[in-house]
Coordinates of C-alpha atoms in Angstrom, one line a residue:
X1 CA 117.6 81.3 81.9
X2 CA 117.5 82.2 78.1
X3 CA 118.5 86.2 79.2
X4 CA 120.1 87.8 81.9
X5 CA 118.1 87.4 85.3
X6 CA 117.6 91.0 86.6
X7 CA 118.2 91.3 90.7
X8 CA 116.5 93.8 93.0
X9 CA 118.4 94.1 96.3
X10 CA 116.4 95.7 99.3
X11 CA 119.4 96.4 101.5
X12 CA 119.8 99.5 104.2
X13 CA 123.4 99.2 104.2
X14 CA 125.1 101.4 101.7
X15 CA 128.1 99.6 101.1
X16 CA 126.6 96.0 101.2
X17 CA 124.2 96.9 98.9
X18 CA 126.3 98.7 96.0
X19 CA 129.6 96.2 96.3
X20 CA 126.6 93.2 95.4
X21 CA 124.9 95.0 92.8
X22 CA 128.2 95.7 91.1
X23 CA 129.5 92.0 91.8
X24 CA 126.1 90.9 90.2
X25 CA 126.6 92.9 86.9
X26 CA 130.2 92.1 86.9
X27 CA 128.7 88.6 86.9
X28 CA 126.7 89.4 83.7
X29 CA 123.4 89.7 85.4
X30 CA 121.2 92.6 85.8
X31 CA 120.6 94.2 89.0
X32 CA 119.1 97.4 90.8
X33 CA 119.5 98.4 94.3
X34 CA 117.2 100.1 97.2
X35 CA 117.5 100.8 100.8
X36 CA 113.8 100.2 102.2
X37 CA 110.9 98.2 101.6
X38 CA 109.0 101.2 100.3
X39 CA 111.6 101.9 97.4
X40 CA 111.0 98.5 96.6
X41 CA 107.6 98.9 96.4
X42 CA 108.2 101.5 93.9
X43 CA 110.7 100.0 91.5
X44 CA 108.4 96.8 91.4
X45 CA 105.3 98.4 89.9
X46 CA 107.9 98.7 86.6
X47 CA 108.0 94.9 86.9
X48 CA 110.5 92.7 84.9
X49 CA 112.7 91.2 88.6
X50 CA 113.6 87.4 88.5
X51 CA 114.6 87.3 91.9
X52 CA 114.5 89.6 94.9
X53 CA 117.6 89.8 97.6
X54 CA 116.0 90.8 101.0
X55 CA 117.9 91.5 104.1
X56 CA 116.1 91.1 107.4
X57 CA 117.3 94.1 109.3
X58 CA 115.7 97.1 107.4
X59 CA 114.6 100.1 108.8
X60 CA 110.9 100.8 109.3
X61 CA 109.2 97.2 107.8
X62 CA 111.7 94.8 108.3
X63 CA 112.6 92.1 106.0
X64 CA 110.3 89.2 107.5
X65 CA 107.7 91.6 107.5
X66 CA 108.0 91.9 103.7
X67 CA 108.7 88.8 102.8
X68 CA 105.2 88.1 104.3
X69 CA 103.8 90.6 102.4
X70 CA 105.0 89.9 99.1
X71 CA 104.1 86.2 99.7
X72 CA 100.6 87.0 99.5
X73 CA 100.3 88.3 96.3
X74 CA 103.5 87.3 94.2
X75 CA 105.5 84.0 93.8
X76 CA 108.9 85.7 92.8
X77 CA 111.9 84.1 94.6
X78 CA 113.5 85.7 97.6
X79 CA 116.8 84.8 98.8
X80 CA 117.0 86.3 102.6
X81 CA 119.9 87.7 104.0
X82 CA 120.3 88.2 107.7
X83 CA 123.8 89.9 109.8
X84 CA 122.2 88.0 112.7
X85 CA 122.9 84.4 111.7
X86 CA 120.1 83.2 113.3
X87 CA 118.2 79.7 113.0
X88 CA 115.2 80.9 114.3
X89 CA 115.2 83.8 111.7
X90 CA 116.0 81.8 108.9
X91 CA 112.9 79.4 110.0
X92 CA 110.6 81.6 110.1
X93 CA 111.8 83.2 106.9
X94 CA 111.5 80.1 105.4
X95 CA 108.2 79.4 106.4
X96 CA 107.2 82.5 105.2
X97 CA 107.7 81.5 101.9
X98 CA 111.4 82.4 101.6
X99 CA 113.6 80.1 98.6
X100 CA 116.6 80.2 100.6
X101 CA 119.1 82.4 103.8
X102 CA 122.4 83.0 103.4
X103 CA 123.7 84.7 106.5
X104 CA 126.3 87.6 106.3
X105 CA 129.0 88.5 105.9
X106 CA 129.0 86.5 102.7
X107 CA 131.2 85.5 99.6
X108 CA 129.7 87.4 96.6
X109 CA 130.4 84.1 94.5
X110 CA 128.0 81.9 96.7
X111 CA 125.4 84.6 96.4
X112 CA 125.4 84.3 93.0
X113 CA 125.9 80.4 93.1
X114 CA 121.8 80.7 95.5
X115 CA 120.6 82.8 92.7
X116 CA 121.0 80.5 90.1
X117 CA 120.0 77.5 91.9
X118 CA 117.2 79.0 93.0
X119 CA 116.0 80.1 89.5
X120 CA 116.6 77.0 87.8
X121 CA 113.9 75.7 90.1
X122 CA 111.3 77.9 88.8
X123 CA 112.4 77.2 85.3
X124 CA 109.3 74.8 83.9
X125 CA 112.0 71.8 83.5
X126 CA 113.0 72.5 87.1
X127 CA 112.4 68.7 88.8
X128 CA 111.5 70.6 92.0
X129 CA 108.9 72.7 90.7
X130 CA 107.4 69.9 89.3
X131 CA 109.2 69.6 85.9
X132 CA 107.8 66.3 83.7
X133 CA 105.1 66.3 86.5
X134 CA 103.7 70.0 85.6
X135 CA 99.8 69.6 85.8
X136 CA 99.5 66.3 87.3
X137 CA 98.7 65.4 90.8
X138 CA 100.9 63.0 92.8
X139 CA 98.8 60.8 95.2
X140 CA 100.7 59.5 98.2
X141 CA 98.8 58.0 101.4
X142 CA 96.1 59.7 102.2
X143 CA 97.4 63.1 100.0
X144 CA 96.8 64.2 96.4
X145 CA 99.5 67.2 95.9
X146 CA 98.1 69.5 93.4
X147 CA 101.3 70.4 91.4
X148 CA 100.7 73.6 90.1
X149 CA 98.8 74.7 92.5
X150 CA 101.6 73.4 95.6
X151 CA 98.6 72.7 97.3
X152 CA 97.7 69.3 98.9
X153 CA 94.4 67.5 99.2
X154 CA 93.1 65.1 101.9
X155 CA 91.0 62.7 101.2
X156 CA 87.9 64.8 102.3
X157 CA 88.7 67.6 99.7
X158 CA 90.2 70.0 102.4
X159 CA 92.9 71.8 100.9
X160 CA 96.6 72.7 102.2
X161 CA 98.6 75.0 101.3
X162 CA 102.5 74.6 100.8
X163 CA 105.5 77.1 101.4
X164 CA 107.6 77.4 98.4
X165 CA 110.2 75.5 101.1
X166 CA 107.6 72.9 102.0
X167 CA 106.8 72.1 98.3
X168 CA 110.3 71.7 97.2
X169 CA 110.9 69.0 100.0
X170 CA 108.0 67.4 99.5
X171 CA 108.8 67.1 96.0
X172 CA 112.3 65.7 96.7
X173 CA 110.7 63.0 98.8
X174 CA 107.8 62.0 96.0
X175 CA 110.5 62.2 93.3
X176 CA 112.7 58.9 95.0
X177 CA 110.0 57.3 97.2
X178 CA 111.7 54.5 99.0
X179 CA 115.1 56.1 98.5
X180 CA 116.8 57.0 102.0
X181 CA 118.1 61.0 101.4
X182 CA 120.9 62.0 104.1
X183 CA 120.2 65.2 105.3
X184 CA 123.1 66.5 102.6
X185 CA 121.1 65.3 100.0
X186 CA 117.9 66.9 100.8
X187 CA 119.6 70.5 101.2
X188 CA 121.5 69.6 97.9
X189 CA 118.2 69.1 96.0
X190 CA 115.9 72.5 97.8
X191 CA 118.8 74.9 98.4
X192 CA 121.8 73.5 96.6
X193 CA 124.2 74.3 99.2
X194 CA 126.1 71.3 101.7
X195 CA 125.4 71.4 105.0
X196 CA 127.5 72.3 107.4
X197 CA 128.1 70.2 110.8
X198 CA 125.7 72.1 112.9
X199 CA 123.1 72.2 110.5
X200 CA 119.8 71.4 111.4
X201 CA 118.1 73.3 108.7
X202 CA 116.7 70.1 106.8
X203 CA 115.3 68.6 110.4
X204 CA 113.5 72.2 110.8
X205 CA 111.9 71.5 107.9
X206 CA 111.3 68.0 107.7
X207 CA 109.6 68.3 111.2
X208 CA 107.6 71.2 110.0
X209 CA 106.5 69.0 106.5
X210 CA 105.3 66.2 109.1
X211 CA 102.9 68.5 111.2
X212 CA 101.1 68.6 107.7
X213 CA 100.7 65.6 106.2
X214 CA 101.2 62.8 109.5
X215 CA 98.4 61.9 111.7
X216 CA 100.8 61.8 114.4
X217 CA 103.6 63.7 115.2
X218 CA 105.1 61.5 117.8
X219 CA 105.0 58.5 115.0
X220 CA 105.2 59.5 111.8
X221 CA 104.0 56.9 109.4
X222 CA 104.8 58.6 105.6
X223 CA 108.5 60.3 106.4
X224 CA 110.6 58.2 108.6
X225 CA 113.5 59.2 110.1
X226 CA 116.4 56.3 109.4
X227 CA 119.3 56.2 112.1
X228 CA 122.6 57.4 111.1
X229 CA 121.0 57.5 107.4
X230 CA 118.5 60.4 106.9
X231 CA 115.2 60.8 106.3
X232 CA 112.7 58.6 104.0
X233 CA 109.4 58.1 102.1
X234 CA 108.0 55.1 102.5
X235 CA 104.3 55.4 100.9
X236 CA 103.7 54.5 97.4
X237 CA 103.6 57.4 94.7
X238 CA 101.4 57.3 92.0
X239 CA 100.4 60.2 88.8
X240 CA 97.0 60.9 88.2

């Protein structure tokens, strides 16, 4: 980004909360810090955030709750952070809209490592976000995805909505159709992180992408799954 990013961290725990801020403006970035979803609320209406750190656990509306929330009205990014380290928690934050999880405790250096992944794909050149394909719709099967609008098309006009998670697979797959992307690969390109040996993040989400856009969820016919190899696209892409 062309100027510092500026941080808000929604985090109930005292220490947690101050030792990031400080690591963060160490760091060169900008960041304020508050305890509850309702002092968030409150430093918001000045504006100006790039990116919002939410834990889960917070008293009173909890972090899933608000993640929700801000979904419906804003697209800022939200990097989730959870003491509970659990998958199901970090699906459903996901699906609510959530860029990426990191579980605690944490290094401070791979905190800022998600941050800046995650804004450089909401930066306009950002391949994920759509990049060179900014206001054009990709076609695939039976699908038109409406780029700026993350918003896919059947062939009878009915309209589906995409999670920013959902869109940014998606857009890995239409990006190198044909291409067989271990599951490395696809957490690489929409969370740059590796995965680790037990993670079954990217099959969460590639099963979830299916019940969208396959006819059949026993037999998927756009994203096939390729023994020992990953995951692959196997329709045609064309830009309208």
């Amino acid at each position: 980004m062309a100027s510092s990013p500026n941080i808000l961290i929604v985090d109930d725990h005292a220490q947690t909360r101050d030792a990031l801020r400080l690591y963060l403006e160490k760091v060169g970035m900008r960041a304020v810090a508050v305890d509850s979803g309702k002092e968030m609320d409150r430093v918001l209406t000045s504006g100006g955030f790039d990116l919002i750190i939410l834990d889960v656990m917070l008293p009173g509306e909890d972090g899933l709750a608000i993640c929700h929330r801000l979904r419906a009205t804003s697209k800022i990014p939200i990097l989730m952070l959870s003491a509970l380290n659990e998958e199901t928690d970090r699906i459903i934050g996901l699906e609510l809209g959530a860029d990426d999880y990191l579980a605690k405790p944490f290094n401070p250096r791979e905190v800022v490592a998600r941050i800046k992944a995650i804004l450089r794909r909401y930066e306009p050149s950002a391949p994920s976000l759509g990049g060179e394909h900014g206001g054009q719709v990709l076609r695939f099967g039976n699908w038109s995805l409406q780029i700026d609008r993350r918003c896919l098309v059947d062939e009878d006009g009915v309209e589906t909505p995409l999670t920013v998670a959902d869109f940014q697979l998606l857009m890995a797959f239409l990006e190198r159709p044909r291409v067989i992307l271990s599951r490395e690969r696809l957490l690489e390109l929409t969370s740059a992180r590796s995965a680790g040996p037990f993670d079954r993040a990217i099959d969460n989400q590639v099963s979830r992408l299916r019940r969208k856009i396959e006819q059949s969820k026993d037999r998927p016919e756009l994203i096939i799954t390729v023994r020992g190899g990953g995951y692959c696209l196997v329709a045609d892409v064309t830009k309208v």
